[in-house]
mmCIF file of C-alpha atoms in Angstrom:
data_model
loop_
_atom_site.group_PDB
_atom_site.id
_atom_site.type_symbol
_atom_site.label_atom_id
_atom_site.label_comp_id
_atom_site.label_asym_id
_atom_site.label_seq_id
_atom_site.Cartn_x
_atom_site.Cartn_y
_atom_site.Cartn_z
ATOM 1 C CA MET A 1 54.899 -63.620 135.107
ATOM 2 C CA SER A 2 52.320 -66.543 135.881
ATOM 3 C CA GLU A 3 50.994 -66.827 132.103
ATOM 4 C CA ASP A 4 52.248 -69.664 129.761
ATOM 5 C CA PRO A 5 54.870 -67.842 127.560
ATOM 6 C CA THR A 6 53.855 -70.115 124.757
ATOM 7 C CA LYS A 7 50.666 -68.125 124.626
ATOM 8 C CA ALA A 8 52.551 -65.375 122.990
ATOM 9 C CA ILE A 9 53.448 -68.171 120.082
ATOM 10 C CA ASP A 10 49.828 -69.062 119.686
ATOM 11 C CA ALA A 11 49.163 -65.211 119.671
ATOM 12 C CA VAL A 12 51.977 -64.966 116.358
ATOM 13 C CA GLU A 13 50.525 -67.822 114.813
ATOM 14 C CA ALA A 14 47.129 -66.544 115.089
ATOM 15 C CA VAL A 15 48.453 -63.362 113.449
ATOM 16 C CA GLU A 16 50.329 -65.196 110.584
ATOM 17 C CA ALA A 17 47.705 -67.687 110.172
ATOM 18 C CA ALA A 18 45.285 -64.182 109.287
ATOM 19 C CA GLU A 19 48.227 -63.017 106.755
ATOM 20 C CA GLY A 20 46.844 -62.522 103.249
ATOM 21 C CA THR A 21 43.065 -62.087 103.694
ATOM 22 C CA GLY A 22 42.597 -59.451 101.792
ATOM 23 C CA ALA A 23 42.666 -55.449 101.868
ATOM 24 C CA PRO A 24 40.312 -52.862 101.844
ATOM 25 C CA ASP A 25 37.223 -55.399 101.005
ATOM 26 C CA ARG A 26 38.416 -58.169 103.261
ATOM 27 C CA PRO A 27 36.216 -58.695 106.330
ATOM 28 C CA GLU A 28 37.135 -56.991 109.386
ATOM 29 C CA THR A 29 39.675 -59.020 111.532
ATOM 30 C CA PRO A 30 38.630 -60.029 114.772
ATOM 31 C CA VAL A 31 40.152 -58.447 117.662
ATOM 32 C CA ILE A 32 42.561 -61.072 119.443
ATOM 33 C CA PRO A 33 42.900 -60.619 122.938
ATOM 34 C CA ASP A 34 46.581 -59.918 123.063
ATOM 35 C CA ALA A 35 46.223 -56.845 120.730
ATOM 36 C CA LEU A 36 44.466 -55.243 123.616
ATOM 37 C CA ASP A 37 47.386 -55.055 125.631
ATOM 38 C CA PRO A 38 50.210 -55.276 123.227
ATOM 39 C CA TRP A 39 52.879 -54.769 126.203
ATOM 40 C CA ASP A 40 51.965 -57.849 128.012
ATOM 41 C CA THR A 41 52.395 -59.737 124.470
ATOM 42 C CA VAL A 42 55.790 -57.793 124.388
ATOM 43 C CA THR A 43 57.020 -59.184 127.823
ATOM 44 C CA ARG A 44 56.242 -62.545 127.128
ATOM 45 C CA LEU A 45 57.701 -62.578 123.752
ATOM 46 C CA HIS A 46 60.728 -61.094 125.600
ATOM 47 C CA ALA A 47 60.486 -63.617 128.073
ATOM 48 C CA TRP A 48 60.700 -66.445 125.537
ATOM 49 C CA LEU A 49 63.148 -65.496 123.397
ATOM 50 C CA THR A 50 65.294 -64.616 126.423
ATOM 51 C CA ALA A 51 64.767 -68.044 127.935
ATOM 52 C CA HIS A 52 66.173 -69.527 124.433
ATOM 53 C CA GLN A 53 69.245 -66.744 123.954
ATOM 54 C CA THR A 54 72.759 -67.862 124.385
ATOM 55 C CA LEU A 55 74.411 -64.829 124.023
ATOM 56 C CA PRO A 56 75.938 -62.347 126.659
ATOM 57 C CA PRO A 57 73.137 -59.869 127.462
ATOM 58 C CA GLY A 58 75.200 -56.858 125.784
ATOM 59 C CA GLN A 59 75.019 -59.052 122.509
ATOM 60 C CA GLU A 60 71.324 -59.690 122.931
ATOM 61 C CA VAL A 61 70.634 -56.205 122.684
ATOM 62 C CA LEU A 62 72.382 -55.609 119.569
ATOM 63 C CA LEU A 63 71.374 -58.593 118.041
ATOM 64 C CA ARG A 64 67.519 -57.451 118.662
ATOM 65 C CA VAL A 65 68.483 -54.062 117.045
ATOM 66 C CA LEU A 66 69.990 -56.011 113.944
ATOM 67 C CA LYS A 67 66.808 -58.042 113.660
ATOM 68 C CA LEU A 68 64.794 -54.680 113.165
ATOM 69 C CA SER A 69 67.009 -54.094 109.868
ATOM 70 C CA GLU A 70 66.389 -57.306 108.819
ATOM 71 C CA GLU A 71 62.422 -56.978 109.164
ATOM 72 C CA VAL A 72 62.683 -53.376 107.749
ATOM 73 C CA GLY A 73 64.395 -55.216 104.534
ATOM 74 C CA GLU A 74 61.625 -57.823 104.321
ATOM 75 C CA THR A 75 59.200 -54.741 104.394
ATOM 76 C CA ALA A 76 61.041 -53.065 101.641
ATOM 77 C CA GLN A 77 61.230 -56.431 99.388
ATOM 78 C CA ALA A 78 57.531 -56.802 100.025
ATOM 79 C CA VAL A 79 56.939 -53.106 98.614
ATOM 80 C CA ILE A 80 59.020 -54.006 95.614
ATOM 81 C CA GLY A 81 57.062 -57.148 94.954
ATOM 82 C CA ALA A 82 53.530 -55.938 95.356
ATOM 83 C CA THR A 83 54.601 -52.852 92.924
ATOM 84 C CA GLY A 84 56.032 -55.415 90.748
ATOM 85 C CA GLN A 85 59.129 -53.362 90.451
ATOM 86 C CA ASN A 86 61.615 -56.385 89.890
ATOM 87 C CA PRO A 87 60.779 -57.657 86.110
ATOM 88 C CA ARG A 88 62.281 -60.958 86.791
ATOM 89 C CA LYS A 89 60.002 -61.840 89.899
ATOM 90 C CA GLY A 90 57.234 -59.819 88.883
ATOM 91 C CA HIS A 91 54.232 -58.859 91.262
ATOM 92 C CA SER A 92 55.457 -61.633 94.062
ATOM 93 C CA HIS A 93 53.869 -60.003 96.732
ATOM 94 C CA THR A 94 50.438 -58.404 97.947
ATOM 95 C CA TRP A 95 49.962 -55.018 100.096
ATOM 96 C CA GLN A 96 48.950 -57.827 102.657
ATOM 97 C CA ASP A 97 52.455 -58.889 102.544
ATOM 98 C CA VAL A 98 53.325 -55.701 103.303
ATOM 99 C CA GLU A 99 51.072 -55.014 106.215
ATOM 100 C CA ALA A 100 52.239 -58.254 107.856
ATOM 101 C CA GLU A 101 56.171 -57.144 107.226
ATOM 102 C CA LEU A 102 54.982 -53.726 108.980
ATOM 103 C CA CYS A 103 53.471 -55.896 111.702
ATOM 104 C CA ASP A 104 56.711 -57.482 112.341
ATOM 105 C CA VAL A 105 59.012 -54.556 111.955
ATOM 106 C CA ILE A 106 56.595 -52.699 115.015
ATOM 107 C CA ILE A 107 56.776 -56.320 117.020
ATOM 108 C CA THR A 108 60.405 -56.446 116.869
ATOM 109 C CA ALA A 109 60.881 -52.676 117.671
ATOM 110 C CA MET A 110 58.925 -53.122 120.726
ATOM 111 C CA VAL A 111 60.619 -56.282 121.607
ATOM 112 C CA ALA A 112 64.049 -54.619 121.093
ATOM 113 C CA LEU A 113 62.956 -51.714 123.483
ATOM 114 C CA ARG A 114 61.722 -53.701 126.226
ATOM 115 C CA THR A 115 65.075 -55.825 125.671
ATOM 116 C CA LEU A 116 66.902 -52.407 126.386
ATOM 117 C CA THR A 117 64.318 -51.283 129.366
ATOM 118 C CA PRO A 118 61.833 -52.997 131.455
ATOM 119 C CA ALA A 119 59.848 -49.708 131.294
ATOM 120 C CA ALA A 120 59.484 -49.955 127.442
ATOM 121 C CA PRO A 121 55.615 -49.176 128.024
ATOM 122 C CA GLU A 122 56.350 -45.811 129.732
ATOM 123 C CA VAL A 123 59.194 -44.949 127.312
ATOM 124 C CA PHE A 124 57.073 -45.235 124.462
ATOM 125 C CA ALA A 125 54.335 -43.418 125.748
ATOM 126 C CA THR A 126 56.441 -40.448 126.661
ATOM 127 C CA HIS A 127 58.357 -40.578 123.158
ATOM 128 C CA LEU A 128 54.935 -40.950 121.342
ATOM 129 C CA HIS A 129 53.409 -38.086 123.637
ATOM 130 C CA ARG A 130 56.450 -35.678 122.911
ATOM 131 C CA VAL A 131 55.904 -36.599 119.067
ATOM 132 C CA ALA A 132 52.225 -35.882 118.591
ATOM 133 C CA GLU A 133 52.542 -32.593 120.918
ATOM 134 C CA ARG A 134 55.695 -31.564 118.405
ATOM 135 C CA SER A 135 54.023 -32.653 115.418
ATOM 136 C CA LEU A 136 50.239 -32.407 115.789
ATOM 137 C CA ALA A 137 50.369 -28.725 117.609
ATOM 138 C CA LYS A 138 48.341 -25.971 116.030
ATOM 139 C CA PRO A 139 50.052 -23.485 113.664
ATOM 140 C CA GLU A 140 50.411 -20.165 115.411
ATOM 141 C CA SER A 141 48.104 -17.637 114.349
ATOM 142 C CA GLY A 142 49.086 -15.542 111.550
ATOM 143 C CA ALA A 143 51.357 -18.009 110.184
ATOM 144 C CA ASP A 144 51.257 -18.501 106.234
#
């Protein structure tokens, strides 16, 4: 790819800088150009990570999947903090923190899928279509 991989880092930093700006009453977040083609950004993030990887390719895939578990755990921690369920810590997070952590989960999953296959956009689109057809299908007439 001819684009500079540091653009992906700039996009991530822009998203991180926007974190914590409020929930339903916050001003609308401006659309970052990379958000219009997330798979392009994911491909650049994948290339950047791969360039800095020192492990064999098989371990790279496993560790990217493990990273997903880490991000899900951080999301759970943010929900616990946003609801104040840890009496020792109280309300240690906001719902905007939860939003940011969920975005990290999505990005990490997309990068893991891209690590597994260069056809990640097509694999995801096909799977999303199957899930939508199965889940959003009209109920049969006469069903209770």
